[in-house]
mmCIF file with all atom_site columns, C-alpha atoms in Angstrom:
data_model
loop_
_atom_site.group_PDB
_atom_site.id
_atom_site.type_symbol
_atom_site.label_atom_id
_atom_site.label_alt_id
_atom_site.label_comp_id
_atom_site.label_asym_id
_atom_site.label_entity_id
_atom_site.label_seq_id
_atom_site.pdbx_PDB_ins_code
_atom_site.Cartn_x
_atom_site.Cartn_y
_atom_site.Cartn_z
_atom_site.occupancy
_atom_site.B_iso_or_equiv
_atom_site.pdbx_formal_charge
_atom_site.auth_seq_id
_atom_site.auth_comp_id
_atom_site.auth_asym_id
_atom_site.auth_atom_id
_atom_site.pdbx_PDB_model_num
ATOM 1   C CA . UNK A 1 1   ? 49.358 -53.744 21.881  1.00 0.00 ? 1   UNK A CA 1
ATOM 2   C CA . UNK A 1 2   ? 51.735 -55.777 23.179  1.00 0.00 ? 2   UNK A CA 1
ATOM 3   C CA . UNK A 1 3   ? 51.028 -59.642 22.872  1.00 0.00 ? 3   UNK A CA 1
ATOM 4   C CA . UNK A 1 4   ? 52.734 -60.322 26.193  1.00 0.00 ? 4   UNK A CA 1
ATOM 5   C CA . UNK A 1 5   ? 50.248 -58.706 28.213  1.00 0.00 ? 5   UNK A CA 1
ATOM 6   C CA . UNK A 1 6   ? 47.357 -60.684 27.479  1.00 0.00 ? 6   UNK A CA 1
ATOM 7   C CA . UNK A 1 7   ? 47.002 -64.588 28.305  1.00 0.00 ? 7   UNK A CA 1
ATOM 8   C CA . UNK A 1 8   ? 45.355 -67.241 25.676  1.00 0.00 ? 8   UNK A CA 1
ATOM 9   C CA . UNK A 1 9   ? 43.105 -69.482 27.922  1.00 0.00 ? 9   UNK A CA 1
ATOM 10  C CA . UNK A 1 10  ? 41.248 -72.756 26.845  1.00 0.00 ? 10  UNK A CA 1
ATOM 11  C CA . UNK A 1 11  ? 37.664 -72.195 28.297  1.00 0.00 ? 11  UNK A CA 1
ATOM 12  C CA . UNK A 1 12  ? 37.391 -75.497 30.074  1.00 0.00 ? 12  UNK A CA 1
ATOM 13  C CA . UNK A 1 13  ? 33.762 -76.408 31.822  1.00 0.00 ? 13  UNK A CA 1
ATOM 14  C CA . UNK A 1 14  ? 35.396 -75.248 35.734  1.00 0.00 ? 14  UNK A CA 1
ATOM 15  C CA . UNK A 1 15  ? 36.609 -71.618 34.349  1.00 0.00 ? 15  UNK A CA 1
ATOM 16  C CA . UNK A 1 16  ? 35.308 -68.693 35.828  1.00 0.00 ? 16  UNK A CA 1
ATOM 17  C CA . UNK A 1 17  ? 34.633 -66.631 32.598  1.00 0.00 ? 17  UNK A CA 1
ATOM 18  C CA . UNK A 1 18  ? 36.215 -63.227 33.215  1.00 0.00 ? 18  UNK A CA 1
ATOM 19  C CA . UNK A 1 19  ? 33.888 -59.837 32.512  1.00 0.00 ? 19  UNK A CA 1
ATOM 20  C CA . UNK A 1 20  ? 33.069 -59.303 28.730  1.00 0.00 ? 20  UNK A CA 1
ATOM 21  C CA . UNK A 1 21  ? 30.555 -56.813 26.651  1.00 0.00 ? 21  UNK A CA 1
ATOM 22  C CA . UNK A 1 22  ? 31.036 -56.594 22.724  1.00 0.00 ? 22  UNK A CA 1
ATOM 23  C CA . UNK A 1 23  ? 27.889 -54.834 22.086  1.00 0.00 ? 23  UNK A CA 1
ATOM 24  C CA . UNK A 1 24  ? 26.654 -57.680 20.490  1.00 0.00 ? 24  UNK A CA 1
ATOM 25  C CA . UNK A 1 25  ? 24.416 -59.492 22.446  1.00 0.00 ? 25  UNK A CA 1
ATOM 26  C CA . UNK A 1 26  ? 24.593 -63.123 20.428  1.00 0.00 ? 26  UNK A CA 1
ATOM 27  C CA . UNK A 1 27  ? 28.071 -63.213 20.651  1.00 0.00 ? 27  UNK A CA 1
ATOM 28  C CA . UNK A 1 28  ? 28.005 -62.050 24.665  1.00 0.00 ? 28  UNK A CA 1
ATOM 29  C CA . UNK A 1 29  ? 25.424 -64.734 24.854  1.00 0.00 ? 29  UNK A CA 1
ATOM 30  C CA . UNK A 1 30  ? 27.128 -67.591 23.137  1.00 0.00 ? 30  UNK A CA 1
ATOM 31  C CA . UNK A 1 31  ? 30.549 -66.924 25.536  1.00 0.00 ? 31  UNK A CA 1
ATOM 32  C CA . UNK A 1 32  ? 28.372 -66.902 28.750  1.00 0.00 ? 32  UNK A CA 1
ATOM 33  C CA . UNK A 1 33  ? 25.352 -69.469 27.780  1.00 0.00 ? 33  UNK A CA 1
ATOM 34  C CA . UNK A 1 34  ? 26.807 -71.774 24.917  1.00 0.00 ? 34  UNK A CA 1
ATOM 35  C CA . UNK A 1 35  ? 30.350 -72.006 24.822  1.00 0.00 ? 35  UNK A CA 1
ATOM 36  C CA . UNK A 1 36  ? 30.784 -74.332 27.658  1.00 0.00 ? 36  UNK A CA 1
ATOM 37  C CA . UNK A 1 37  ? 27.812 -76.513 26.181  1.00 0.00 ? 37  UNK A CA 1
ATOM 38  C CA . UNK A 1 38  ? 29.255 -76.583 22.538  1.00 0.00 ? 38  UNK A CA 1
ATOM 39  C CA . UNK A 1 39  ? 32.589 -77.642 24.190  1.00 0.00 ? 39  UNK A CA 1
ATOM 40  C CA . UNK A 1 40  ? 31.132 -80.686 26.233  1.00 0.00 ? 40  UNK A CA 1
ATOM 41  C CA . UNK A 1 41  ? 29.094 -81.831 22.996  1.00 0.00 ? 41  UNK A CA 1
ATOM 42  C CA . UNK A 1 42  ? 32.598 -81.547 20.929  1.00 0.00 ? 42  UNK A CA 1
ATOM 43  C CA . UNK A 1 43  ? 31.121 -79.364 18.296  1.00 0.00 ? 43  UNK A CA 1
ATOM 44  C CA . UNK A 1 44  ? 33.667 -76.311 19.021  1.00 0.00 ? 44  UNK A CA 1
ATOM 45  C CA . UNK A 1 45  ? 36.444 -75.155 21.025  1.00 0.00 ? 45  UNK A CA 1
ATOM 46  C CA . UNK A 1 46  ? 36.702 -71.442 22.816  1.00 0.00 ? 46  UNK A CA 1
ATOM 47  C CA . UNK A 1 47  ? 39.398 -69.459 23.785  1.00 0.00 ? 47  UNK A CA 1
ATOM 48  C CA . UNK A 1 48  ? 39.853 -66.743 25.738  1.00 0.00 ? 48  UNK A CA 1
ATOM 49  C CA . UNK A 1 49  ? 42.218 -63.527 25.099  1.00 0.00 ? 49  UNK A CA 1
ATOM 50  C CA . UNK A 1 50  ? 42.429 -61.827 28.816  1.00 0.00 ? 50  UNK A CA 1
ATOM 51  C CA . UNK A 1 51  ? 44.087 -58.886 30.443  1.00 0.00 ? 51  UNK A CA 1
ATOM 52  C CA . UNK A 1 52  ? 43.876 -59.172 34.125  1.00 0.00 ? 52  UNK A CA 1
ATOM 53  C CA . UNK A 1 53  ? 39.869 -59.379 35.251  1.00 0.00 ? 53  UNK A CA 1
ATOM 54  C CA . UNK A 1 54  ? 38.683 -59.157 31.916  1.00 0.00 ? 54  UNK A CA 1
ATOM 55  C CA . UNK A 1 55  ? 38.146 -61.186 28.883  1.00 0.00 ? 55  UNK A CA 1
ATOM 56  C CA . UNK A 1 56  ? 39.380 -58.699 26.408  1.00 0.00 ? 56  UNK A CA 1
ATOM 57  C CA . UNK A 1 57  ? 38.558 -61.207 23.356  1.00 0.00 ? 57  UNK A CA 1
ATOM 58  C CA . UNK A 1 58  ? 37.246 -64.620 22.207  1.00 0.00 ? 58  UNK A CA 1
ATOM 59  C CA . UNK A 1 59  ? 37.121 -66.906 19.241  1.00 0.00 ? 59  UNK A CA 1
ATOM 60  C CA . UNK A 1 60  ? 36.051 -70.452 18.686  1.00 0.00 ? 60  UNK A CA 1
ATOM 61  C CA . UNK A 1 61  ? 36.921 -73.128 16.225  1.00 0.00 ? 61  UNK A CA 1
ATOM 62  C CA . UNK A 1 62  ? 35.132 -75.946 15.127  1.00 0.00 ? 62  UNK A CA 1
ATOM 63  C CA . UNK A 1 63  ? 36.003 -78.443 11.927  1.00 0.00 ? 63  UNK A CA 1
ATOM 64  C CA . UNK A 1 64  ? 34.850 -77.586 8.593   1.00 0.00 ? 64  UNK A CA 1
ATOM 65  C CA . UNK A 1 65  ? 35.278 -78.309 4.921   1.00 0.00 ? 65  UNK A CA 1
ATOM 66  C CA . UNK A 1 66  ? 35.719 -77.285 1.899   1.00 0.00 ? 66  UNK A CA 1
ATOM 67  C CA . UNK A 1 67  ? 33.078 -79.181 -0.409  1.00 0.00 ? 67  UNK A CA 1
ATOM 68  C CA . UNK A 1 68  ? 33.576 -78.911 -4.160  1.00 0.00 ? 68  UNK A CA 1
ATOM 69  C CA . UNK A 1 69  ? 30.616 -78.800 -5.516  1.00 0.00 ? 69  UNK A CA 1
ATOM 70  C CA . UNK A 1 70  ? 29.770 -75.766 -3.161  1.00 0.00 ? 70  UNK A CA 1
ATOM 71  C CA . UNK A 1 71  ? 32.571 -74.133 -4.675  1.00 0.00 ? 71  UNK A CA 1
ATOM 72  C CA . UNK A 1 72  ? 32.210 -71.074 -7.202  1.00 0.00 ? 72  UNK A CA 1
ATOM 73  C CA . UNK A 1 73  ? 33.829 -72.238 -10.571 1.00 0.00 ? 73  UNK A CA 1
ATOM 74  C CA . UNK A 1 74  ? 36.698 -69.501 -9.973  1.00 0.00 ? 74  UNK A CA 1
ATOM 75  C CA . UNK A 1 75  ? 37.096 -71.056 -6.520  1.00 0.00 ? 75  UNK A CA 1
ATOM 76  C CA . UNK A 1 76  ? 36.709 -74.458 -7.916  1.00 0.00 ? 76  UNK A CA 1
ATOM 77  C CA . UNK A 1 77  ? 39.901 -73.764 -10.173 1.00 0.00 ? 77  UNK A CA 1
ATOM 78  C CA . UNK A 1 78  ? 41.554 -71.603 -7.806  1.00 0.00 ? 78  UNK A CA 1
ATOM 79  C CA . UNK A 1 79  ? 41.761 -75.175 -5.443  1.00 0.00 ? 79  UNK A CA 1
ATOM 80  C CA . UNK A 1 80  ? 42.883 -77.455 -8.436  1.00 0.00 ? 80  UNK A CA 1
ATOM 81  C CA . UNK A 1 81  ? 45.460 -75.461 -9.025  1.00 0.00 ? 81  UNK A CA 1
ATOM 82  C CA . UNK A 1 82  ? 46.850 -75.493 -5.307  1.00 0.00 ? 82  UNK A CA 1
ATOM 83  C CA . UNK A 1 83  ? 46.539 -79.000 -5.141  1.00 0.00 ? 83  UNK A CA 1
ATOM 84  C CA . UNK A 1 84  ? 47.792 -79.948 -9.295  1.00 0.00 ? 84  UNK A CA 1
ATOM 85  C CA . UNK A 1 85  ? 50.081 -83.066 -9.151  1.00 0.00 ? 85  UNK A CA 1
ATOM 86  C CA . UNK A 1 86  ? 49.933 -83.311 -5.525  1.00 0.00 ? 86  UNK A CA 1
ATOM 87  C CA . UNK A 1 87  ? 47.610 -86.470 -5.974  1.00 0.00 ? 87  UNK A CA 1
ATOM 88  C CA . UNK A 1 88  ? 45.090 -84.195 -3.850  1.00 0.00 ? 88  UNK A CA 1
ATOM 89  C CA . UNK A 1 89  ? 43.436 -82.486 -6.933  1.00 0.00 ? 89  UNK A CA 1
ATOM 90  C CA . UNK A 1 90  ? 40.507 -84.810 -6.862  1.00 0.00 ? 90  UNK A CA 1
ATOM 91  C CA . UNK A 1 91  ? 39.020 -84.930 -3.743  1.00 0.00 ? 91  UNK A CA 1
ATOM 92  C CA . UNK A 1 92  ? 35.499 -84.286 -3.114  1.00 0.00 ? 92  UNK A CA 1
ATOM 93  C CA . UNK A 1 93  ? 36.183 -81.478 -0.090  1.00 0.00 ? 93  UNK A CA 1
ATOM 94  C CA . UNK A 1 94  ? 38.968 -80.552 1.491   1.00 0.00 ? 94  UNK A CA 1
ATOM 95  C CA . UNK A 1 95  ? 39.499 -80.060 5.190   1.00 0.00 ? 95  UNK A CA 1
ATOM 96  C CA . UNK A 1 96  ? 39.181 -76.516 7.269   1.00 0.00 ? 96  UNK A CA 1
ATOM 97  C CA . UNK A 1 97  ? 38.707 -74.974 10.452  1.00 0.00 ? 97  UNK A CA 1
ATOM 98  C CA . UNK A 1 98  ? 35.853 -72.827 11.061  1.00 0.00 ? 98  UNK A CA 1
ATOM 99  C CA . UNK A 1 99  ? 35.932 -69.755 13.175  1.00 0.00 ? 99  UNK A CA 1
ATOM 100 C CA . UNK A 1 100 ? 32.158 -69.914 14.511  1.00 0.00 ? 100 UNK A CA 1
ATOM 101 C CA . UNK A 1 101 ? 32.893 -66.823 16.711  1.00 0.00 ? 101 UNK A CA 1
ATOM 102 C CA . UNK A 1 102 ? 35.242 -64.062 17.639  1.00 0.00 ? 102 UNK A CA 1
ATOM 103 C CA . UNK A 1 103 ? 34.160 -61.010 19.408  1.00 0.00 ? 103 UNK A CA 1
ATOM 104 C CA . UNK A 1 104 ? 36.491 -58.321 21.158  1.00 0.00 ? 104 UNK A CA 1
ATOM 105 C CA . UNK A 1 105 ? 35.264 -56.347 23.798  1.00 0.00 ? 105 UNK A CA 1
ATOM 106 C CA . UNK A 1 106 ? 33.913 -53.053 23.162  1.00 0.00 ? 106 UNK A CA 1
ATOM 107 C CA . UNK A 1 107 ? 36.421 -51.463 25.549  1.00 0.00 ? 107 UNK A CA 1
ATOM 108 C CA . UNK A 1 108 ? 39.335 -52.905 23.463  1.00 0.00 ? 108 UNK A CA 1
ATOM 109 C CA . UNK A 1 109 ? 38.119 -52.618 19.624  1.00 0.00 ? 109 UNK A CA 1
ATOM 110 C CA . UNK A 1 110 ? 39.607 -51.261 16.770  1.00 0.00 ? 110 UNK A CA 1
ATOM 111 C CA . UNK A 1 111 ? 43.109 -52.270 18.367  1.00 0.00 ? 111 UNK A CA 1
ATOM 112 C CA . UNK A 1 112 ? 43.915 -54.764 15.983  1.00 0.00 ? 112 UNK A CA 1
ATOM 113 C CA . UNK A 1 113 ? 43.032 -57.666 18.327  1.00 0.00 ? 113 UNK A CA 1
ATOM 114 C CA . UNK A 1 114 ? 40.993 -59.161 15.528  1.00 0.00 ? 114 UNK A CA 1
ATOM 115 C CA . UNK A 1 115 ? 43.390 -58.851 13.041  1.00 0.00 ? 115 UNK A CA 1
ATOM 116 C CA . UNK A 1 116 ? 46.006 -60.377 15.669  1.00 0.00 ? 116 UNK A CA 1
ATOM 117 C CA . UNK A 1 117 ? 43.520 -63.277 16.475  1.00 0.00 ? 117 UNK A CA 1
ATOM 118 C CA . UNK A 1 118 ? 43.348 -64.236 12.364  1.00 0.00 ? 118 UNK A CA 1
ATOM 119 C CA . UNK A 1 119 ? 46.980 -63.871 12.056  1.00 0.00 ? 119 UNK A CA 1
ATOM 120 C CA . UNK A 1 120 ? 47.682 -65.987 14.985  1.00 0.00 ? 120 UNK A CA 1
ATOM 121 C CA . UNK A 1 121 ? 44.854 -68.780 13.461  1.00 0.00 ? 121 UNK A CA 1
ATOM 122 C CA . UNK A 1 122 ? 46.405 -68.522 10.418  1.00 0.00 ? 122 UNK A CA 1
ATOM 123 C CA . UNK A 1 123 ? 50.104 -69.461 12.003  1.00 0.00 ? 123 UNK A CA 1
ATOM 124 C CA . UNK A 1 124 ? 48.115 -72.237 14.292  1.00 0.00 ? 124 UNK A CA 1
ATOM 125 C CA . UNK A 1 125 ? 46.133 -73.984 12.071  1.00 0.00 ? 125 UNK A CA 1
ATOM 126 C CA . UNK A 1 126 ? 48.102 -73.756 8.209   1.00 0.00 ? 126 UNK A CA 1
ATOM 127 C CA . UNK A 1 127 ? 51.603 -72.894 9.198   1.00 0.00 ? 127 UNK A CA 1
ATOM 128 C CA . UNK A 1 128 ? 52.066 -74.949 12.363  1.00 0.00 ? 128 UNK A CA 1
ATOM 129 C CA . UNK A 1 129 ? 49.098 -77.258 10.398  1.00 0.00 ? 129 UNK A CA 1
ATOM 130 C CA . UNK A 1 130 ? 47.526 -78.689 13.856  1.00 0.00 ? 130 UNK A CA 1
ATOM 131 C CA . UNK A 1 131 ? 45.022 -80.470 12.204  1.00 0.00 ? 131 UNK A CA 1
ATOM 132 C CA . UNK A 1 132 ? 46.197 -81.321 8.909   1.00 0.00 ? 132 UNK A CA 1
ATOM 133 C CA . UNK A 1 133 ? 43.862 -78.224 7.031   1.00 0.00 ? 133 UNK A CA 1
ATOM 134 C CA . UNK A 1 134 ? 44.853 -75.939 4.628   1.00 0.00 ? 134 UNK A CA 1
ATOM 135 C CA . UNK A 1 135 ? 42.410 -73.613 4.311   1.00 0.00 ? 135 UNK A CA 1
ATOM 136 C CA . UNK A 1 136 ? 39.973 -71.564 7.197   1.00 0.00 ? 136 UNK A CA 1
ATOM 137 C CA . UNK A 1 137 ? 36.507 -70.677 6.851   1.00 0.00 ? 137 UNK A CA 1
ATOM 138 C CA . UNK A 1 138 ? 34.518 -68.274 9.105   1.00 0.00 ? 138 UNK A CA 1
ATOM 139 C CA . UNK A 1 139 ? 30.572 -67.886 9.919   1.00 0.00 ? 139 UNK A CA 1
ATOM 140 C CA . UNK A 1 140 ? 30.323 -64.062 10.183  1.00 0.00 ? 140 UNK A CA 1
ATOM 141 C CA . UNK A 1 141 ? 27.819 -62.072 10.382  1.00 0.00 ? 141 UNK A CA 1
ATOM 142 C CA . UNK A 1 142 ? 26.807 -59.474 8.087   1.00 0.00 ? 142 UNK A CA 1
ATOM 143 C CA . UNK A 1 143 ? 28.235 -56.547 9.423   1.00 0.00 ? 143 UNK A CA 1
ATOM 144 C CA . UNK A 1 144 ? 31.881 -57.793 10.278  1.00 0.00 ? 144 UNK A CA 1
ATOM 145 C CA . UNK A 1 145 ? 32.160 -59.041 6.773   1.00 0.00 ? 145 UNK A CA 1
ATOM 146 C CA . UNK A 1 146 ? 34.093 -56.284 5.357   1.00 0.00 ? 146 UNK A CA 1
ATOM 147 C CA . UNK A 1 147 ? 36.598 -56.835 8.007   1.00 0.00 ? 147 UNK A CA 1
ATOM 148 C CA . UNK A 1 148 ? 37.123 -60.622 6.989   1.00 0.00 ? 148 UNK A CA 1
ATOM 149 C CA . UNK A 1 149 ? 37.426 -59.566 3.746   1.00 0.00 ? 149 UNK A CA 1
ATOM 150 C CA . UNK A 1 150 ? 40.115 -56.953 5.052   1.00 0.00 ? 150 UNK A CA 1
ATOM 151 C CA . UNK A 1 151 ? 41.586 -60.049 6.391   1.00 0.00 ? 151 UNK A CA 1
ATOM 152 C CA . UNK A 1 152 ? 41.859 -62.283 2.863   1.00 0.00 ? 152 UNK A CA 1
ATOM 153 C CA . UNK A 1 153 ? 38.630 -63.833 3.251   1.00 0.00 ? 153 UNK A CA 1
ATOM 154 C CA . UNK A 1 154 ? 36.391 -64.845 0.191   1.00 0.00 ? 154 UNK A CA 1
ATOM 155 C CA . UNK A 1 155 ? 33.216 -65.800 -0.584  1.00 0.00 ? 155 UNK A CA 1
ATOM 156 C CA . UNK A 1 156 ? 33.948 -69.278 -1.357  1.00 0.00 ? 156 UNK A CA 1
ATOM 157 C CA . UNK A 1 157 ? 30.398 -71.380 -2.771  1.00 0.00 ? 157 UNK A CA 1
ATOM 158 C CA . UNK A 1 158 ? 27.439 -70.011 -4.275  1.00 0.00 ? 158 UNK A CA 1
ATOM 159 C CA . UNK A 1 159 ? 25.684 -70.154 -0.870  1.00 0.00 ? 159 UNK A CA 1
ATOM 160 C CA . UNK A 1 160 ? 27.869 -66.923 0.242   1.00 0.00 ? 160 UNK A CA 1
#
């Protein structure tokens, strides 16, 4: 997979959303019937992965935190320690990004597009730090959550 032969599009409410199937019909309904919606009432932000007529992938992001007493104690001391004498260690949550959706269609997965979406988020969001967050959280459902845990993901509060 070569990254130069897809494009990274903004969905924006005039786009023409480009064929997509990912076998799961809640995420192929959010991209066609919700996206646009959760866009105009600033809740999250979608983008598109495409290869000529088709939408080959798509995530969105929406802002999050981190609240600390949601946190499992491990997790709760796993934090202090990132933050010790930073004059951050007592805060009360700590921002994130969410990634409320990603789906790759069916024709394209197991490519490594997933894994090349959460590496790129990962350079966008804590290396390049757009939005001043260091950490990102995901709503996945419960059969893609051995892959996020493939990824580096954890189960963060109790509620996991």
């Amino acid at each position: 997979m070569l990254v130069e032969d897809f494009s990274l599009v903004r969905l924006s409410n005039q786009y023409q959303i480009k064929s997509f199937d990912c076998d799961d019909l809640d995420l192929n309904d959010f991209l066609f019937e919700d996206a646009k919606t959760a866009l105009n009432q600033h809740i999250a932000v979608t983008y598109l992965l495409e290869k000529g007529e088709h939408t080959v992938a798509y995530f969105c992001v929406f802002n999050d935190k981190i609240s600390i007493k949601d946190l499992k104690s491990e997790n709760f001391n796993f934090i202090q320690k990132i933050f010790t004498e930073t004059g951050f260690e007592n805060l009360n949550s700590y921002p994130a990004v969410k990634i409320g959706r990603l789906g790759v269609n069916k024709t394209h997965q197991n490519a490594g597009i997933g894994k090349w979406i959460l590496d790129y988020l990962k350079l966008w969001f804590i290396d390049s730090n757009r939005t001043g967050c260091r950490f990102i959280t995901v709503d996945a459902y419960a059969q893609s959550l051995g892959f996020y845990e493939k990824m580096g993901f954890d189960f963060m509060t109790v509620k996991d």
